[in-house]
Coordinates of C-alpha atoms in Angstrom, one line a residue:
X83 CA 10.8 -11.5 8.6
X84 CA 9.3 -8.9 6.3
X85 CA 6.8 -6.2 7.3
X86 CA 4.0 -5.7 4.9
X87 CA 1.7 -2.6 4.8
X88 CA -1.6 -3.4 3.2
X89 CA -3.6 -0.2 2.5
X90 CA -7.1 -0.5 1.2
X91 CA -10.3 1.5 2.0
X92 CA -12.8 -1.2 1.3
X93 CA -13.0 -3.4 4.5
X94 CA -14.0 -6.6 2.7
X95 CA -10.9 -6.3 0.4
X96 CA -8.6 -5.2 3.2
X97 CA -9.4 -8.1 5.6
X98 CA -9.7 -10.6 2.8
X99 CA -6.3 -9.8 1.4
X100 CA -4.9 -9.6 5.0
X101 CA -6.2 -13.1 5.7
X102 CA -4.6 -14.5 2.5
X103 CA -1.3 -12.9 3.3
X104 CA -1.2 -14.2 6.9
X105 CA -2.1 -17.7 5.6
X106 CA 0.5 -17.8 2.8
X107 CA 3.2 -15.9 4.7
X108 CA 2.7 -16.5 8.4
X109 CA 6.3 -15.4 9.0
X110 CA 5.5 -11.9 7.8
X111 CA 4.2 -9.1 9.9
X112 CA 1.1 -7.7 8.1
X113 CA -0.4 -4.4 9.0
X114 CA -3.9 -3.8 7.5
X115 CA -4.5 -0.1 7.2
X116 CA -7.7 1.6 6.0
X117 CA -6.1 4.8 4.6
X118 CA -3.0 6.8 3.8
X119 CA -3.0 8.7 7.0
X120 CA -3.0 5.5 9.2
X121 CA -0.2 4.1 7.0
X122 CA 1.9 7.2 7.6
X123 CA 1.3 7.0 11.3
X124 CA 2.2 3.3 11.4
X125 CA 5.4 4.1 9.4
X126 CA 6.5 6.3 12.3
X127 CA 6.5 3.2 14.4
X128 CA 7.5 0.4 12.0
X129 CA 9.6 0.1 8.9
X130 CA 7.9 -1.2 5.8
X131 CA 9.5 -3.7 3.5
X132 CA 6.5 -4.4 1.2
X133 CA 3.7 -2.0 0.4
X134 CA 0.5 -3.2 -1.2
X135 CA -1.9 -0.3 -1.8
X136 CA -5.1 0.6 -3.5
X137 CA -4.7 3.5 -5.9
X138 CA -8.0 5.4 -5.3
X139 CA -9.0 6.1 -1.8
X140 CA -10.8 9.0 -0.1
X141 CA -8.3 11.8 0.6
X142 CA -4.9 10.8 -0.5
X143 CA -4.2 8.1 -3.1
X144 CA -2.0 5.1 -2.8
X145 CA 0.4 6.9 -5.2
X146 CA 0.5 9.8 -2.8
X147 CA 1.5 7.3 -0.1
X148 CA 4.3 5.9 -2.3
X149 CA 5.6 9.4 -3.0
X150 CA 5.6 10.1 0.8
X151 CA 7.6 6.9 1.4
X152 CA 10.1 8.1 -1.3
X153 CA 10.3 11.5 0.3
X154 CA 11.4 9.9 3.5
X155 CA 14.1 7.9 1.7
X156 CA 12.2 4.7 2.0
X157 CA 11.8 2.5 -1.1
X158 CA 9.8 -0.6 -0.2
X159 CA 8.7 -3.1 -2.8
X160 CA 5.4 -1.7 -4.0
X161 CA 2.4 -3.2 -5.6
X162 CA -0.8 -1.4 -6.5
X163 CA -4.3 -2.8 -6.7
X164 CA -7.3 -1.2 -8.3
X165 CA -10.7 -1.9 -9.8
X166 CA -10.4 1.1 -12.0
X167 CA -9.1 1.3 -15.6
X168 CA -7.4 4.6 -15.2
X169 CA -4.4 5.0 -17.5
X170 CA -3.0 8.3 -15.9
X171 CA -2.8 6.5 -12.6
X172 CA -0.9 3.7 -14.2
X173 CA 1.5 6.2 -15.8
X174 CA 2.2 7.8 -12.5
X175 CA 2.7 4.5 -10.9
X176 CA 5.3 3.5 -13.5
X177 CA 7.2 6.7 -12.9
X178 CA 7.3 5.7 -9.2
X179 CA 8.8 2.3 -10.2
X180 CA 5.8 0.4 -9.0

């Protein structure tokens, strides 16, 4: 069983994607988290195998979250989602092996 962290600040997107994941992968443990801070708190309790995160969020970005995972020696499979066309974010994501 895989543990998935879904980090998204827009509630409709967060719970919509969570619903889809739980329907398509009922064997996975999905944690829907609204920001980077809550994801880091959850990480203290549970290991993460797959991280799906928004790039732009208030406070820290999804890329900051990925860097925090790497700093802890954790390298989950990562996917980023965004409604923005922001090439510098994408370049940074590629350097993080997203």
